[in-house]
């Protein structure tokens, strides 16, 4: 569980020290994992997430349109995705800690969804249908 938390942190805060700590943890626990079968599934899941890389779906805004985008983000199976809701208050509070969120804004006053990987984001989408389409296309291209 701790390794999964480190992996998630490493995809929110762009600091190479997190990747080093994750890799070091896998090396340190390799022998123990061979002997402790019950620990293997969680560590294997963490290793899968680490190897695949996490994708972010960031929904900016509030209200029914933002809720619809959040619902749509959950409609596509993405085991290595994090869905974040970014309200104006949350954006202000997180700006220093998670700098890549600072550039995400409403689009023409409307809630928007950003699909990001490795701190690079695609153009925002405004409708649930467009978000499902983009996530589905990204599922096919990631395979």
mmCIF file of C-alpha atoms in Angstrom:
data_model
loop_
_atom_site.group_PDB
_atom_site.id
_atom_site.type_symbol
_atom_site.label_atom_id
_atom_site.label_comp_id
_atom_site.label_asym_id
_atom_site.label_seq_id
_atom_site.Cartn_x
_atom_site.Cartn_y
_atom_site.Cartn_z
ATOM 1 C CA UNK A 1 0.000 0.000 0.000
ATOM 2 C CA UNK A 2 2.836 2.408 0.829
ATOM 3 C CA UNK A 3 4.437 1.852 -2.560
ATOM 4 C CA UNK A 4 1.135 2.641 -4.285
ATOM 5 C CA UNK A 5 0.996 5.890 -2.301
ATOM 6 C CA UNK A 6 4.546 6.741 -3.382
ATOM 7 C CA UNK A 7 3.620 6.015 -7.002
ATOM 8 C CA UNK A 8 0.617 8.321 -6.803
ATOM 9 C CA UNK A 9 2.727 11.061 -5.194
ATOM 10 C CA UNK A 10 5.338 10.693 -7.925
ATOM 11 C CA UNK A 11 2.667 11.438 -10.507
ATOM 12 C CA UNK A 12 1.442 14.530 -8.724
ATOM 13 C CA UNK A 13 4.744 16.091 -7.722
ATOM 14 C CA UNK A 14 7.439 16.173 -10.379
ATOM 15 C CA UNK A 15 10.438 15.208 -8.258
ATOM 16 C CA UNK A 16 12.800 12.418 -9.392
ATOM 17 C CA UNK A 17 13.467 11.465 -5.777
ATOM 18 C CA UNK A 18 10.077 9.698 -5.646
ATOM 19 C CA UNK A 19 10.954 7.448 -8.612
ATOM 20 C CA UNK A 20 14.269 6.593 -6.981
ATOM 21 C CA UNK A 21 12.534 5.710 -3.705
ATOM 22 C CA UNK A 22 10.018 3.503 -5.496
ATOM 23 C CA UNK A 23 12.692 1.614 -7.413
ATOM 24 C CA UNK A 24 14.755 1.227 -4.228
ATOM 25 C CA UNK A 25 11.709 -0.155 -2.391
ATOM 26 C CA UNK A 26 11.138 -2.770 -5.091
ATOM 27 C CA UNK A 27 14.813 -3.794 -4.900
ATOM 28 C CA UNK A 28 14.778 -3.989 -1.097
ATOM 29 C CA UNK A 29 11.649 -6.128 -0.960
ATOM 30 C CA UNK A 30 12.427 -8.466 -3.853
ATOM 31 C CA UNK A 31 13.727 -11.332 -1.686
ATOM 32 C CA UNK A 32 10.982 -10.909 0.905
ATOM 33 C CA UNK A 33 8.308 -10.957 -1.809
ATOM 34 C CA UNK A 34 9.616 -14.286 -3.030
ATOM 35 C CA UNK A 35 9.021 -15.710 0.475
ATOM 36 C CA UNK A 36 5.785 -13.910 1.441
ATOM 37 C CA UNK A 37 3.046 -14.919 -0.946
ATOM 38 C CA UNK A 38 0.381 -12.783 0.723
ATOM 39 C CA UNK A 39 2.350 -9.608 0.052
ATOM 40 C CA UNK A 40 2.941 -10.438 -3.581
ATOM 41 C CA UNK A 41 -0.450 -9.381 -5.028
ATOM 42 C CA UNK A 42 -0.315 -5.822 -3.657
ATOM 43 C CA UNK A 43 3.330 -5.368 -4.587
ATOM 44 C CA UNK A 44 2.643 -6.827 -8.042
ATOM 45 C CA UNK A 45 -0.233 -4.355 -8.450
ATOM 46 C CA UNK A 46 2.046 -1.520 -7.363
ATOM 47 C CA UNK A 47 4.746 -2.644 -9.785
ATOM 48 C CA UNK A 48 2.183 -2.791 -12.623
ATOM 49 C CA UNK A 49 1.091 0.777 -11.874
ATOM 50 C CA UNK A 50 4.711 1.930 -11.680
ATOM 51 C CA UNK A 51 5.643 0.259 -14.977
ATOM 52 C CA UNK A 52 2.524 1.432 -16.840
ATOM 53 C CA UNK A 53 2.628 4.991 -15.543
ATOM 54 C CA UNK A 54 -0.358 6.807 -14.172
ATOM 55 C CA UNK A 55 -2.719 8.930 -16.188
ATOM 56 C CA UNK A 56 -4.573 11.881 -14.673
ATOM 57 C CA UNK A 57 -8.053 12.979 -15.550
ATOM 58 C CA UNK A 58 -8.512 16.424 -14.031
ATOM 59 C CA UNK A 59 -11.992 17.929 -14.027
ATOM 60 C CA UNK A 60 -11.918 21.681 -13.524
ATOM 61 C CA UNK A 61 -15.032 23.438 -12.320
ATOM 62 C CA UNK A 62 -18.162 22.977 -10.295
ATOM 63 C CA UNK A 63 -21.833 22.278 -10.839
ATOM 64 C CA UNK A 64 -23.794 19.781 -12.927
ATOM 65 C CA UNK A 65 -21.508 20.001 -15.963
ATOM 66 C CA UNK A 66 -18.461 19.151 -13.814
ATOM 67 C CA UNK A 67 -20.378 16.305 -12.167
ATOM 68 C CA UNK A 68 -21.248 14.910 -15.597
ATOM 69 C CA UNK A 69 -17.577 14.973 -16.589
ATOM 70 C CA UNK A 70 -16.617 13.202 -13.350
ATOM 71 C CA UNK A 71 -19.261 10.542 -14.001
ATOM 72 C CA UNK A 72 -17.978 10.084 -17.548
ATOM 73 C CA UNK A 73 -14.403 9.685 -16.271
ATOM 74 C CA UNK A 74 -15.622 6.691 -14.276
ATOM 75 C CA UNK A 75 -17.390 5.125 -17.253
ATOM 76 C CA UNK A 76 -14.153 3.962 -18.906
ATOM 77 C CA UNK A 77 -12.113 1.293 -17.139
ATOM 78 C CA UNK A 78 -8.701 2.837 -16.518
ATOM 79 C CA UNK A 79 -6.873 0.897 -13.776
ATOM 80 C CA UNK A 80 -3.878 3.240 -13.882
ATOM 81 C CA UNK A 81 -5.767 6.526 -13.861
ATOM 82 C CA UNK A 82 -6.364 9.044 -11.129
ATOM 83 C CA UNK A 83 -9.419 11.253 -11.383
ATOM 84 C CA UNK A 84 -9.027 14.619 -9.679
ATOM 85 C CA UNK A 85 -11.652 17.274 -9.175
ATOM 86 C CA UNK A 86 -10.214 20.760 -9.253
ATOM 87 C CA UNK A 87 -12.411 23.480 -7.823
ATOM 88 C CA UNK A 88 -11.119 27.061 -7.729
ATOM 89 C CA UNK A 89 -10.452 26.733 -3.977
ATOM 90 C CA UNK A 90 -8.606 23.427 -4.427
ATOM 91 C CA UNK A 91 -6.552 24.868 -7.281
ATOM 92 C CA UNK A 92 -5.482 27.802 -5.151
ATOM 93 C CA UNK A 93 -4.620 25.511 -2.217
ATOM 94 C CA UNK A 94 -2.676 23.012 -4.370
ATOM 95 C CA UNK A 95 -0.914 25.455 -6.722
ATOM 96 C CA UNK A 96 2.396 25.429 -4.854
ATOM 97 C CA UNK A 97 2.409 21.715 -4.031
ATOM 98 C CA UNK A 98 1.191 20.437 -7.422
ATOM 99 C CA UNK A 99 2.329 23.061 -9.970
ATOM 100 C CA UNK A 100 1.075 21.316 -13.115
ATOM 101 C CA UNK A 101 -2.516 21.959 -11.962
ATOM 102 C CA UNK A 102 -2.021 25.737 -12.154
ATOM 103 C CA UNK A 103 -2.471 25.839 -15.939
ATOM 104 C CA UNK A 104 -5.844 24.110 -15.914
ATOM 105 C CA UNK A 105 -8.826 26.420 -16.189
ATOM 106 C CA UNK A 106 -12.434 26.600 -17.216
ATOM 107 C CA UNK A 107 -12.835 26.845 -20.974
ATOM 108 C CA UNK A 108 -15.065 29.720 -22.040
ATOM 109 C CA UNK A 109 -16.563 29.652 -18.538
ATOM 110 C CA UNK A 110 -17.424 25.944 -18.755
ATOM 111 C CA UNK A 111 -16.054 23.026 -16.717
ATOM 112 C CA UNK A 112 -13.392 21.112 -18.615
ATOM 113 C CA UNK A 113 -11.619 17.762 -18.347
ATOM 114 C CA UNK A 114 -7.885 17.422 -18.964
ATOM 115 C CA UNK A 115 -6.271 14.046 -19.705
ATOM 116 C CA UNK A 116 -2.614 14.077 -18.670
ATOM 117 C CA UNK A 117 0.336 11.712 -18.544
ATOM 118 C CA UNK A 118 3.810 12.576 -17.252
ATOM 119 C CA UNK A 119 2.732 16.179 -16.577
ATOM 120 C CA UNK A 120 1.727 16.759 -20.218
ATOM 121 C CA UNK A 121 -1.958 17.291 -20.943
ATOM 122 C CA UNK A 122 -4.073 17.028 -24.047
ATOM 123 C CA UNK A 123 -6.430 19.780 -25.093
ATOM 124 C CA UNK A 124 -9.344 19.981 -22.649
ATOM 125 C CA UNK A 125 -12.727 18.470 -23.482
ATOM 126 C CA UNK A 126 -16.043 19.974 -22.443
ATOM 127 C CA UNK A 127 -18.596 17.196 -22.802
ATOM 128 C CA UNK A 128 -18.945 13.782 -21.201
ATOM 129 C CA UNK A 129 -19.173 12.203 -24.658
ATOM 130 C CA UNK A 130 -15.900 13.787 -25.765
ATOM 131 C CA UNK A 131 -14.219 12.665 -22.532
ATOM 132 C CA UNK A 132 -15.361 9.054 -22.944
ATOM 133 C CA UNK A 133 -14.185 9.135 -26.563
ATOM 134 C CA UNK A 134 -10.741 10.488 -25.580
ATOM 135 C CA UNK A 135 -10.351 8.001 -22.728
ATOM 136 C CA UNK A 136 -11.435 5.104 -24.941
ATOM 137 C CA UNK A 137 -8.983 6.178 -27.651
ATOM 138 C CA UNK A 138 -6.224 6.427 -25.059
ATOM 139 C CA UNK A 139 -7.085 2.925 -23.774
ATOM 140 C CA UNK A 140 -6.609 1.506 -27.284
ATOM 141 C CA UNK A 141 -3.350 3.383 -27.886
ATOM 142 C CA UNK A 142 -1.887 2.397 -24.492
ATOM 143 C CA UNK A 143 -2.349 -1.301 -25.197
#
